[in-house]
Short mmCIF file of C-alpha atoms and ligand atoms in Angstrom, two decimals:
data_model
loop_
_atom_site.label_atom_id
_atom_site.label_comp_id
_atom_site.label_asym_id
_atom_site.label_seq_id
_atom_site.Cartn_x
_atom_site.Cartn_y
_atom_site.Cartn_z
CA MET A 1 27.64 124.40 175.41
CA ASN A 2 31.34 124.90 174.87
CA GLY A 3 32.32 128.48 174.03
CA GLU A 4 29.00 129.77 175.16
CA LYS A 5 30.10 133.09 176.61
CA VAL A 6 30.20 135.63 173.82
CA LEU A 7 31.19 139.28 174.15
CA VAL A 8 30.14 141.65 171.36
CA VAL A 9 31.49 145.21 171.25
CA GLY A 10 29.44 147.85 169.44
CA GLY A 11 25.69 148.06 168.86
CA GLY A 12 25.76 149.04 165.19
CA ALA A 13 24.71 146.98 162.20
CA GLY A 14 27.37 144.27 162.66
CA GLY A 15 27.13 144.00 166.44
CA LEU A 16 23.33 143.79 166.54
CA LEU A 17 23.20 141.13 163.84
CA VAL A 18 25.87 138.91 165.33
CA SER A 19 24.39 139.24 168.86
CA ASN A 20 20.93 138.22 167.66
CA LEU A 21 22.30 135.34 165.61
CA LEU A 22 24.49 133.89 168.37
CA VAL A 23 21.94 134.24 171.17
CA GLY A 24 19.56 132.27 168.97
CA ASP A 25 21.94 129.29 169.26
CA GLY A 26 21.50 129.32 173.01
CA ARG A 27 24.76 131.10 173.79
CA GLU A 28 25.18 133.64 176.56
CA VAL A 29 25.69 136.89 174.67
CA THR A 30 26.73 140.22 176.21
CA LEU A 31 26.70 143.34 174.08
CA VAL A 32 28.67 146.37 175.25
CA THR A 33 27.85 149.54 173.38
CA ASN A 34 28.29 153.21 174.19
CA ASN A 35 25.24 154.55 172.39
CA PRO A 36 21.72 153.59 173.55
CA GLU A 37 20.47 154.35 170.04
CA HIS A 38 21.25 152.91 166.67
CA TYR A 39 20.69 155.04 163.62
CA PHE A 40 20.66 154.16 159.94
CA GLN A 41 23.72 156.02 158.67
CA PRO A 42 22.79 156.25 154.94
CA ALA A 43 19.77 158.32 156.01
CA ASN A 44 22.12 161.13 157.01
CA LEU A 45 21.92 162.03 153.33
CA PHE A 46 18.14 162.44 153.48
CA ILE A 47 18.50 164.54 156.63
CA ALA A 48 21.25 166.72 155.14
CA PHE A 49 19.77 167.31 151.69
CA LYS A 50 16.03 166.69 152.01
CA GLY A 51 15.42 168.00 155.50
CA GLU A 52 14.01 164.71 156.76
CA SER A 53 13.71 164.16 160.50
CA PRO A 54 16.48 162.16 162.23
CA GLU A 55 13.85 160.52 164.44
CA SER A 56 12.51 158.32 161.62
CA TYR A 57 15.91 156.68 161.23
CA LYS A 58 16.71 155.95 164.89
CA ARG A 59 15.79 153.02 167.11
CA SER A 60 16.82 152.13 170.63
CA VAL A 61 19.45 149.38 170.70
CA GLU A 62 17.24 147.53 173.16
CA SER A 63 14.37 147.37 170.66
CA LEU A 64 16.68 145.85 168.05
CA LEU A 65 18.01 143.14 170.34
CA ASP A 66 16.66 139.75 171.24
CA PRO A 67 15.71 140.22 174.93
CA LYS A 68 17.96 137.28 175.81
CA VAL A 69 21.05 139.38 174.96
CA ARG A 70 22.54 141.06 178.03
CA LEU A 71 22.99 144.73 177.16
CA ILE A 72 25.62 146.88 178.86
CA LEU A 73 25.49 150.57 177.96
CA ASP A 74 29.09 151.55 178.49
CA LYS A 75 32.22 152.13 176.49
CA LEU A 76 34.64 149.26 176.19
CA SER A 77 38.01 150.70 177.06
CA LYS A 78 40.32 147.68 177.23
CA LEU A 79 40.46 144.35 175.49
CA ASP A 80 43.05 141.75 176.42
CA LEU A 81 43.08 139.11 173.71
CA GLY A 82 45.56 136.82 175.45
CA ASN A 83 43.64 136.65 178.73
CA ARG A 84 40.17 136.79 177.15
CA THR A 85 39.12 139.69 179.33
CA ALA A 86 37.77 143.16 178.76
CA LEU A 87 37.17 146.26 180.82
CA THR A 88 34.53 148.93 180.39
CA GLU A 89 35.05 152.61 181.08
CA ARG A 90 32.95 152.38 184.24
CA GLY A 91 35.13 149.56 185.49
CA LYS A 92 33.13 146.45 184.66
CA ARG A 93 35.40 143.46 184.05
CA LEU A 94 34.18 140.91 181.52
CA GLU A 95 35.38 137.46 180.51
CA TYR A 96 34.60 135.64 177.31
CA ASP A 97 35.06 132.50 175.27
CA TYR A 98 34.57 134.47 172.05
CA VAL A 99 34.80 138.18 171.39
CA ILE A 100 33.49 140.00 168.32
CA VAL A 101 34.55 143.61 167.91
CA ALA A 102 32.09 145.60 165.80
CA ALA A 103 32.88 149.08 167.07
CA GLY A 104 32.79 150.86 163.72
CA ALA A 105 35.10 153.60 162.52
CA ARG A 106 35.94 156.70 164.53
CA MET A 107 35.66 160.06 162.79
CA ASP A 108 38.82 162.13 163.03
CA TYR A 109 38.87 165.88 162.37
CA ASN A 110 42.43 166.54 163.43
CA SER A 111 44.33 165.24 160.42
CA LEU A 112 43.69 168.36 158.39
CA PRO A 113 44.18 171.97 159.50
CA GLY A 114 40.84 173.78 159.65
CA MET A 115 38.71 170.66 159.47
CA LYS A 116 37.56 170.75 163.08
CA GLU A 117 36.41 174.36 162.89
CA ASN A 118 34.73 173.62 159.58
CA PHE A 119 32.90 170.67 161.12
CA GLU A 120 31.67 172.87 163.96
CA MET A 121 30.44 175.44 161.46
CA PHE A 122 28.84 173.30 158.72
CA GLY A 123 28.54 169.76 160.14
CA ASP A 124 28.75 166.82 157.75
CA TYR A 125 26.66 163.82 156.76
CA TYR A 126 29.08 161.18 158.05
CA SER A 127 29.44 161.91 161.74
CA SER A 128 25.88 161.75 163.10
CA PRO A 129 22.26 162.65 162.33
CA GLU A 130 22.76 165.85 164.35
CA ALA A 131 25.72 166.85 162.19
CA ALA A 132 23.56 166.16 159.13
CA VAL A 133 20.89 168.52 160.47
CA LYS A 134 23.58 171.19 160.51
CA VAL A 135 24.22 170.59 156.82
CA TRP A 136 20.50 170.98 156.12
CA ASN A 137 20.41 174.24 158.06
CA THR A 138 23.04 175.60 155.67
CA VAL A 139 21.76 174.03 152.46
CA SER A 140 18.13 175.00 153.00
CA ARG A 141 19.13 178.65 153.47
CA MET A 142 21.60 178.98 150.61
CA LYS A 143 20.26 181.25 147.88
CA ASN A 144 23.32 181.40 145.66
CA GLY A 145 27.06 180.71 145.59
CA LYS A 146 29.02 177.49 145.89
CA LEU A 147 28.65 174.44 148.10
CA ILE A 148 31.82 172.35 148.10
CA ILE A 149 31.83 168.71 149.14
CA GLY A 150 35.46 167.83 149.80
CA VAL A 151 36.94 164.35 150.08
CA PRO A 152 40.43 164.55 151.61
CA ASP A 153 40.84 160.80 152.04
CA LEU A 154 39.45 157.68 150.36
CA ILE A 155 39.40 155.16 153.20
CA ILE A 156 35.84 156.07 154.07
CA LYS A 157 32.48 154.47 154.64
CA CYS A 158 30.39 153.88 151.55
CA PRO A 159 32.84 155.35 148.99
CA PRO A 160 30.07 156.64 146.68
CA ALA A 161 28.38 158.55 149.55
CA PRO A 162 30.23 161.81 148.78
CA HIS A 163 28.79 161.61 145.26
CA LYS A 164 25.31 160.87 146.57
CA GLY A 165 25.54 164.09 148.55
CA VAL A 166 26.53 165.99 145.41
CA PHE A 167 23.57 164.65 143.43
CA LEU A 168 21.01 165.16 146.17
CA ALA A 169 22.23 168.69 146.87
CA ALA A 170 22.23 169.59 143.16
CA GLU A 171 18.73 168.22 142.78
CA PHE A 172 17.52 170.24 145.75
CA PHE A 173 18.96 173.50 144.39
CA LYS A 174 17.61 172.79 140.93
CA LYS A 175 14.11 172.10 142.21
CA GLU A 176 14.16 175.22 144.33
CA LYS A 177 15.52 177.23 141.38
CA ARG A 178 18.43 178.51 143.44
CA ASP A 179 21.61 179.71 141.86
CA VAL A 180 23.94 177.39 143.80
CA THR A 181 26.72 175.31 142.27
CA VAL A 182 27.80 172.08 143.96
CA GLU A 183 31.45 171.16 143.49
CA LEU A 184 33.06 167.83 144.40
CA LEU A 185 36.78 167.85 145.25
CA TYR A 186 38.13 164.35 144.80
CA PRO A 187 41.64 162.99 145.33
CA SER A 188 41.84 160.22 142.74
CA PRO A 189 42.52 160.84 139.03
CA HIS A 190 38.94 159.88 138.09
CA ILE A 191 35.75 161.02 139.73
CA TYR A 192 35.41 157.59 141.34
CA THR A 193 38.21 155.29 142.49
CA GLU A 194 37.44 152.83 139.69
CA ALA A 195 37.85 154.19 136.15
CA GLU A 196 34.90 152.51 134.37
CA LEU A 197 32.36 153.42 137.03
CA ALA A 198 33.88 156.88 137.08
CA LYS A 199 32.80 157.33 133.46
CA THR A 200 29.20 156.39 134.29
CA ILE A 201 29.15 158.76 137.25
CA GLU A 202 30.87 161.53 135.32
CA SER A 203 28.34 161.49 132.51
CA LYS A 204 25.53 161.64 135.06
CA MET A 205 27.22 164.64 136.67
CA LYS A 206 27.56 166.34 133.31
CA SER A 207 23.81 166.06 132.81
CA PHE A 208 23.42 168.54 135.70
CA SER A 209 24.09 172.18 134.94
CA ASN A 210 24.87 172.91 138.59
CA ILE A 211 27.51 170.25 139.33
CA GLU A 212 31.24 170.85 139.00
CA TYR A 213 34.08 168.58 140.03
CA ARG A 214 37.84 168.38 140.25
CA THR A 215 39.85 165.19 140.29
CA SER A 216 43.36 164.63 141.70
CA PHE A 217 42.57 167.45 144.09
CA LEU A 218 44.36 166.74 147.34
CA ILE A 219 43.02 168.89 150.14
CA ASP A 220 45.73 170.27 152.38
CA SER A 221 43.85 172.65 154.65
CA VAL A 222 40.93 175.04 155.03
CA ASP A 223 41.12 178.76 155.71
CA LYS A 224 37.75 179.60 157.22
CA ASP A 225 38.35 183.35 157.32
CA ARG A 226 39.05 183.61 153.62
CA LYS A 227 36.61 180.75 152.86
CA VAL A 228 39.05 178.82 150.73
CA VAL A 229 40.04 175.18 150.46
CA ILE A 230 43.78 174.90 149.87
CA GLY A 231 45.21 172.06 147.80
CA MET A 232 48.54 170.35 148.47
CA ASN A 233 49.93 172.07 145.39
CA GLY A 234 48.94 175.44 146.82
CA GLU A 235 45.86 175.94 144.64
CA GLU A 236 42.94 177.67 146.37
CA ILE A 237 39.21 177.20 145.76
CA LYS A 238 36.63 179.55 147.17
CA TYR A 239 33.45 178.30 148.82
CA ASP A 240 30.34 179.70 150.45
CA ALA A 241 29.63 176.48 152.31
CA LEU A 242 31.92 173.50 152.78
CA VAL A 243 31.21 169.93 153.81
CA LEU A 244 34.30 167.81 154.39
CA ILE A 245 34.23 164.04 154.72
CA PRO A 246 36.14 163.28 157.94
CA PHE A 247 39.10 160.93 158.19
CA HIS A 248 38.30 157.44 159.40
CA LYS A 249 40.29 155.73 162.13
CA GLY A 250 39.93 152.57 164.17
CA PRO A 251 37.87 152.57 167.39
CA GLU A 252 39.06 153.96 170.71
CA ILE A 253 39.79 150.69 172.47
CA ASP A 254 43.07 149.85 174.10
CA VAL A 255 43.74 146.43 172.59
CA ASN A 256 46.41 144.14 174.01
CA PRO A 257 48.58 143.19 172.16
CA ALA A 258 48.95 146.52 170.38
CA GLU A 259 50.09 144.73 167.20
CA ALA A 260 46.48 143.62 166.71
CA ARG A 261 45.83 147.10 165.26
CA ASP A 262 47.29 148.83 162.23
CA ASP A 263 48.75 152.37 162.10
CA ASP A 264 45.29 153.89 161.85
CA GLY A 265 43.90 151.82 164.71
CA PHE A 266 41.90 149.43 162.53
CA ILE A 267 41.86 145.89 163.87
CA LYS A 268 43.93 143.48 161.82
CA VAL A 269 41.99 140.47 160.62
CA ASP A 270 42.31 137.59 158.24
CA LYS A 271 40.39 139.15 155.38
CA ARG A 272 38.32 136.03 154.69
CA LYS A 273 37.93 134.38 158.11
CA LEU A 274 37.67 137.71 159.95
CA ASN A 275 39.44 136.43 163.04
CA ILE A 276 41.82 138.88 164.65
CA THR A 277 45.23 137.89 163.38
CA SER A 278 46.60 134.87 165.32
CA TYR A 279 43.54 134.49 167.59
CA ASP A 280 40.84 131.99 166.75
CA ASP A 281 38.47 133.14 169.50
CA ALA A 282 38.44 136.83 168.54
CA PHE A 283 36.90 138.49 165.49
CA ALA A 284 36.45 141.98 164.13
CA ILE A 285 33.67 142.78 161.66
CA GLY A 286 32.48 145.82 159.77
CA ASP A 287 34.08 149.24 159.67
CA CYS A 288 36.51 148.62 162.57
CA ASN A 289 38.62 146.01 160.78
CA ASN A 290 41.40 146.45 158.23
CA ALA A 291 40.01 144.14 155.51
CA PRO A 292 41.05 145.63 152.15
CA THR A 293 37.55 146.41 151.02
CA SER A 294 35.07 149.27 151.33
CA LYS A 295 33.65 150.16 154.70
CA THR A 296 29.98 149.38 154.18
CA GLY A 297 26.96 148.07 156.01
CA VAL A 298 27.02 145.12 153.65
CA ALA A 299 30.49 144.13 154.87
CA ALA A 300 29.24 144.36 158.48
CA HIS A 301 26.17 142.30 157.58
CA LEU A 302 28.03 139.58 155.68
CA GLY A 303 30.80 139.60 158.30
CA ALA A 304 28.26 138.93 161.06
CA PHE A 305 27.00 135.87 159.21
CA VAL A 306 30.52 134.57 158.51
CA VAL A 307 31.48 134.85 162.18
CA TRP A 308 28.23 133.27 163.35
CA LYS A 309 28.81 130.29 161.04
CA ARG A 310 32.49 129.96 161.94
CA ILE A 311 31.74 129.94 165.67
CA ASN A 312 29.30 127.14 164.88
CA GLY A 313 32.07 125.16 163.22
CA ARG A 314 31.12 125.90 159.63
CA ASN A 315 33.66 126.94 157.05
CA ALA A 316 32.22 130.29 155.93
CA GLU A 317 34.42 132.99 154.42
CA TYR A 318 33.94 136.66 153.57
CA SER A 319 34.57 137.35 149.89
CA GLY A 320 35.13 141.09 150.29
CA ARG A 321 31.74 141.70 148.70
CA THR A 322 30.55 145.29 148.57
CA ASN A 323 27.21 146.69 147.49
CA CYS A 324 27.32 150.45 147.83
CA PRO A 325 24.41 152.28 146.28
CA LEU A 326 24.97 155.55 144.52
CA ILE A 327 21.61 157.24 144.34
CA THR A 328 20.21 160.32 142.72
CA ASP A 329 16.65 161.40 143.47
CA ASP A 330 15.14 158.85 141.10
CA GLU A 331 17.88 156.52 139.88
CA ALA A 332 20.67 154.38 141.31
CA ILE A 333 23.64 152.16 140.60
CA PHE A 334 25.35 149.74 142.99
CA VAL A 335 29.11 149.53 143.40
CA ILE A 336 29.51 145.76 143.49
CA SER A 337 32.96 144.23 143.92
CA ASP A 338 34.88 141.69 145.97
CA TYR A 339 38.51 140.86 146.75
CA ASP A 340 38.94 139.22 143.36
CA HIS A 341 36.83 141.50 141.20
CA LYS A 342 36.96 145.23 140.65
CA PRO A 343 33.56 146.97 140.63
CA VAL A 344 31.36 145.70 137.81
CA GLY A 345 30.03 148.06 135.18
CA GLN A 346 26.70 149.65 136.00
CA ARG A 347 23.88 151.55 134.34
CA PHE A 348 21.70 154.00 136.27
CA SER A 349 18.17 152.72 136.61
CA ARG A 350 14.92 153.52 138.37
CA LEU A 351 14.44 149.92 139.42
CA LYS A 352 17.71 150.01 141.37
CA ARG A 353 16.49 153.14 143.12
CA LEU A 354 13.35 151.27 144.12
CA MET A 355 15.51 148.39 145.39
CA GLU A 356 17.41 150.83 147.54
CA ASP A 357 14.12 152.03 149.04
CA LEU A 358 13.24 148.42 149.81
CA PHE A 359 16.60 147.89 151.55
CA VAL A 360 15.93 150.99 153.66
CA ALA A 361 12.47 149.68 154.61
CA MET A 362 13.92 146.29 155.56
CA TYR A 363 16.85 147.65 157.55
CA PHE A 364 15.65 147.67 161.17
CA PRO A 365 13.53 144.49 161.01
CA SER A 366 16.41 142.63 159.34
CA LEU A 367 18.74 143.49 162.23
CA ARG A 368 16.25 142.26 164.79
CA TYR A 369 15.23 139.10 162.89
CA PRO A 370 18.30 138.16 160.81
CA ARG A 371 17.32 134.53 160.32
CA LYS A 372 13.97 135.49 158.78
CA PHE A 373 15.41 137.99 156.36
CA GLU A 374 18.43 135.98 155.31
CA PRO A 375 16.73 134.11 152.43
CA ILE A 376 15.84 137.45 150.81
CA PHE A 377 19.40 138.77 151.12
CA ASP A 378 20.78 135.44 149.89
CA VAL A 379 18.72 135.65 146.71
CA TYR A 380 19.95 139.16 146.06
CA PHE A 381 23.63 138.60 146.89
CA ASN A 382 23.84 135.34 144.97
CA ALA A 383 22.19 136.78 141.86
CA THR A 384 24.47 139.82 141.86
CA GLU A 385 27.86 138.26 142.56
CA PRO A 386 30.57 140.04 140.58
CA ASN A 387 31.54 136.88 138.68
CA ILE A 388 27.90 136.37 137.66
CA LEU A 389 27.35 139.96 136.54
CA GLY A 390 30.73 139.77 134.82
CA GLU A 391 31.75 141.82 131.80
CA LYS A 392 28.17 142.52 130.84
CA GLY A 393 27.67 144.52 134.02
CA TRP A 394 24.30 145.43 135.47
CA MET B 1 67.49 162.83 150.50
CA GLY B 2 63.94 162.50 151.78
CA ASP B 3 62.33 159.59 153.59
CA LYS B 4 61.14 156.42 151.96
CA LYS B 5 57.83 154.78 152.71
CA THR B 6 56.28 151.61 151.39
CA VAL B 7 52.52 151.32 150.94
CA ASP B 8 51.15 147.82 150.58
CA ALA B 9 47.87 147.91 148.65
CA ARG B 10 47.97 144.33 147.45
CA GLY B 11 44.56 142.66 147.33
CA MET B 12 42.83 146.01 147.32
CA ALA B 13 40.27 146.41 144.55
CA CYS B 14 37.67 148.76 146.01
CA PRO B 15 38.63 151.40 146.98
CA GLY B 16 41.78 150.92 144.95
CA PRO B 17 45.46 151.47 145.78
CA ILE B 18 45.14 155.23 145.12
CA ALA B 19 43.25 155.34 148.45
CA LYS B 20 46.35 154.15 150.29
CA LEU B 21 48.63 156.37 148.24
CA THR B 22 46.48 159.39 149.17
CA ARG B 23 47.04 158.70 152.88
CA ALA B 24 50.81 158.29 152.44
CA TYR B 25 51.09 161.37 150.23
CA ARG B 26 49.43 163.52 152.89
CA GLU B 27 52.20 162.63 155.35
CA ALA B 28 55.02 163.04 152.84
CA LYS B 29 57.13 166.08 151.98
CA ASN B 30 58.92 167.06 148.79
CA GLY B 31 61.88 164.80 148.21
CA ASP B 32 60.30 161.78 149.90
CA VAL B 33 59.92 158.55 148.00
CA ILE B 34 56.78 156.40 148.18
CA GLU B 35 56.77 152.82 146.96
CA ILE B 36 53.36 151.30 146.29
CA LEU B 37 52.68 147.59 145.84
CA ALA B 38 49.39 146.66 144.23
CA THR B 39 47.64 143.79 142.51
CA ASP B 40 44.71 145.71 141.01
CA GLN B 41 45.39 145.99 137.27
CA GLY B 42 43.55 149.30 137.15
CA PHE B 43 46.44 150.74 139.15
CA ILE B 44 48.78 151.03 136.14
CA PRO B 45 46.70 153.56 134.19
CA ASP B 46 45.57 155.15 137.46
CA ILE B 47 49.06 155.90 138.77
CA LYS B 48 50.06 157.30 135.36
CA ALA B 49 47.02 159.58 135.37
CA TRP B 50 47.68 160.55 138.97
CA ILE B 51 51.30 161.47 138.22
CA GLU B 52 50.24 163.42 135.14
CA SER B 53 47.60 165.43 136.96
CA THR B 54 49.41 166.03 140.25
CA GLY B 55 52.83 166.73 138.73
CA ASN B 56 54.81 164.35 140.94
CA LYS B 57 57.56 162.16 139.55
CA LEU B 58 57.26 158.50 138.59
CA ILE B 59 60.62 156.84 139.15
CA GLU B 60 59.62 153.29 138.41
CA LEU B 61 56.59 151.27 137.34
CA LYS B 62 57.03 147.54 137.02
CA GLN B 63 55.02 144.39 137.10
CA ASP B 64 56.51 141.23 138.49
CA GLY B 65 54.24 138.20 138.57
CA GLY B 66 50.93 139.58 139.73
CA VAL B 67 52.45 142.42 141.71
CA ILE B 68 52.70 145.97 140.39
CA ARG B 69 55.39 148.12 141.96
CA ALA B 70 55.35 151.88 141.52
CA VAL B 71 57.92 154.20 143.01
CA ILE B 72 57.18 157.89 143.07
CA GLU B 73 59.11 160.90 144.20
CA VAL B 74 57.10 163.62 145.88
CA THR B 75 57.85 166.87 144.07
CA ALA B 76 54.57 168.76 143.75
CA LYS B 77 53.75 169.81 147.29
CA LYS B 78 53.69 173.51 147.89
C1 FAD C 1 26.47 158.87 154.59
C2 FAD C 1 26.64 157.39 154.68
C3 FAD C 1 26.02 156.59 153.74
C4 FAD C 1 26.17 155.22 153.79
N1 FAD C 1 25.51 154.47 152.88
C5 FAD C 1 25.59 153.13 152.94
C6 FAD C 1 24.83 152.32 152.06
O1 FAD C 1 24.04 152.84 151.27
N2 FAD C 1 24.98 150.97 152.12
C7 FAD C 1 25.83 150.38 153.01
O2 FAD C 1 25.94 149.17 153.04
N3 FAD C 1 26.55 151.13 153.89
C8 FAD C 1 26.43 152.48 153.88
N4 FAD C 1 27.13 153.23 154.78
C9 FAD C 1 28.08 152.58 155.68
C10 FAD C 1 27.43 151.88 156.86
O3 FAD C 1 26.58 152.76 157.55
C11 FAD C 1 28.50 151.37 157.80
O4 FAD C 1 29.46 150.68 157.06
C12 FAD C 1 27.93 150.43 158.84
O5 FAD C 1 27.11 151.14 159.72
C13 FAD C 1 29.03 149.72 159.60
O6 FAD C 1 28.51 148.96 160.64
P1 FAD C 1 29.39 148.61 161.91
O7 FAD C 1 28.54 147.71 162.73
O8 FAD C 1 30.72 148.16 161.50
O9 FAD C 1 29.62 150.01 162.66
P2 FAD C 1 28.57 151.05 163.22
O10 FAD C 1 27.23 150.83 162.64
O11 FAD C 1 29.20 152.38 163.08
O12 FAD C 1 28.46 150.70 164.77
C14 FAD C 1 29.51 150.81 165.67
C15 FAD C 1 28.93 150.87 167.06
O13 FAD C 1 29.97 150.69 168.02
C16 FAD C 1 29.81 151.61 169.08
N5 FAD C 1 31.13 151.80 169.68
C17 FAD C 1 32.22 152.41 169.14
N6 FAD C 1 33.27 152.36 169.99
C18 FAD C 1 32.84 151.69 171.09
C19 FAD C 1 33.47 151.32 172.31
N7 FAD C 1 34.75 151.62 172.57
N8 FAD C 1 32.74 150.65 173.23
C20 FAD C 1 31.43 150.34 172.98
N9 FAD C 1 30.79 150.65 171.84
C21 FAD C 1 31.49 151.33 170.90
C22 FAD C 1 29.21 152.83 168.41
O14 FAD C 1 28.53 153.65 169.30
C23 FAD C 1 28.27 152.20 167.40
O15 FAD C 1 27.01 151.96 167.97
C24 FAD C 1 26.98 154.63 154.78
C25 FAD C 1 27.61 155.42 155.73
C26 FAD C 1 27.45 156.79 155.69
C27 FAD C 1 28.10 157.64 156.74
#
């Protein structure tokens, strides 16, 4: 088969899906990934605010891969797009007919003074399950005072995840009858980046007596000794515990040519075809690319299918579709948008919360057996397209 | 005179152009000028609200074809 040698970089949601899909066509697929385990990132919230065990949300990469995929546990350090070669950290040289980079986003703690020390002290629920355990260690022991969840930057995975943390934390403190206030510091002028959804979220926040929030608050730095967050206008807010959402940057891979990456290291792609700009044998999917949409598992999932179809000569395109759940303990909404539609209006409902639980239950099997699960996802995505939900919302 | 930076947030609906502005604003100092290009219609009320609440200066806000162009002067950093 022509173009049979495929190199996939990164064993996360996007990389596992695309590897399993392409190997099923009879191609020779090699996956290079630097973590032998794959964990379900949204579950960091359940670890951080419900004390759940990280083990339930982890699987070995090997168990999620079709055994025909050749797995290399190593970091990819160099990728030469012109010569179709790559080099791993341990010095393995690889050649390919097609490459798909799915290396996710890298968390950066150095763009804000005090963030690194704060991360070491309190952890967060973005970086890893272990960092989320750290959050739980703080939250579960807090008896009173203020927990701040600070969002310094908005180019982040699952944009409603900071809010999810606020709701889950507030619910925990309420249930435990603890005198702790949860405050969200948010940089945009509304409590969510889109004004209509912001109203829905805001009224839900107001129904909690222990949630506070500030909008247009631009975090400049953290002073851990005085326990204050300092805004860019000089304003200071006191905390007892602080969780900061880290900055997101592109993966640590030396890509040649360097122009294939943007200023933040994200890989530049055609936002619909997902090929790395000016190469038709190289793609980047999921959090590592610069497509102007949210960084979500759904983008990685849909991107994997687009690339699989395109490599097979079909004319698939990625619409920019997002589907980010914002959950409370018993209700949810989904932030649904695409390149041509801003997020559609939403109402909190219990049924959507149940749907989210179903997605969680389907997660690992759907990575391993993407062809089997696709009809279910197709039904859902087609029925909930932004132009179908339209003005009426959902 | 400060520096001038252009932020291209065209085609960005979710998260909106304010996400890109936030990144540029972090790097900027008082006196700098940031030009933002966007196509998301929500950006017009959003940038007005952002200016109002952060106390920076809006020098220009224009729509030409489908493209919104906002120019702000950074004045409210400590
Ligand atoms: C708190 C939280 C809640 C979220 N909630 C949701 C949600 O409800 N719904 C949703 O759709 N999305 C959600 N997301 C986002 C979602 O988890 C990510 O968008 C998704 O995992 C992206 O998949 P990916 O394959 O692009 O990257 P990842 O899953 O991050 O995988 C990248 C992989 O590449 C590997 N790697 C990195 N660099 C290299 C290298 N140089 N060489 C080799 N391997 C490398 C990494 O080890 C990793 O295994 C959430 C994220 C967080 C943090």
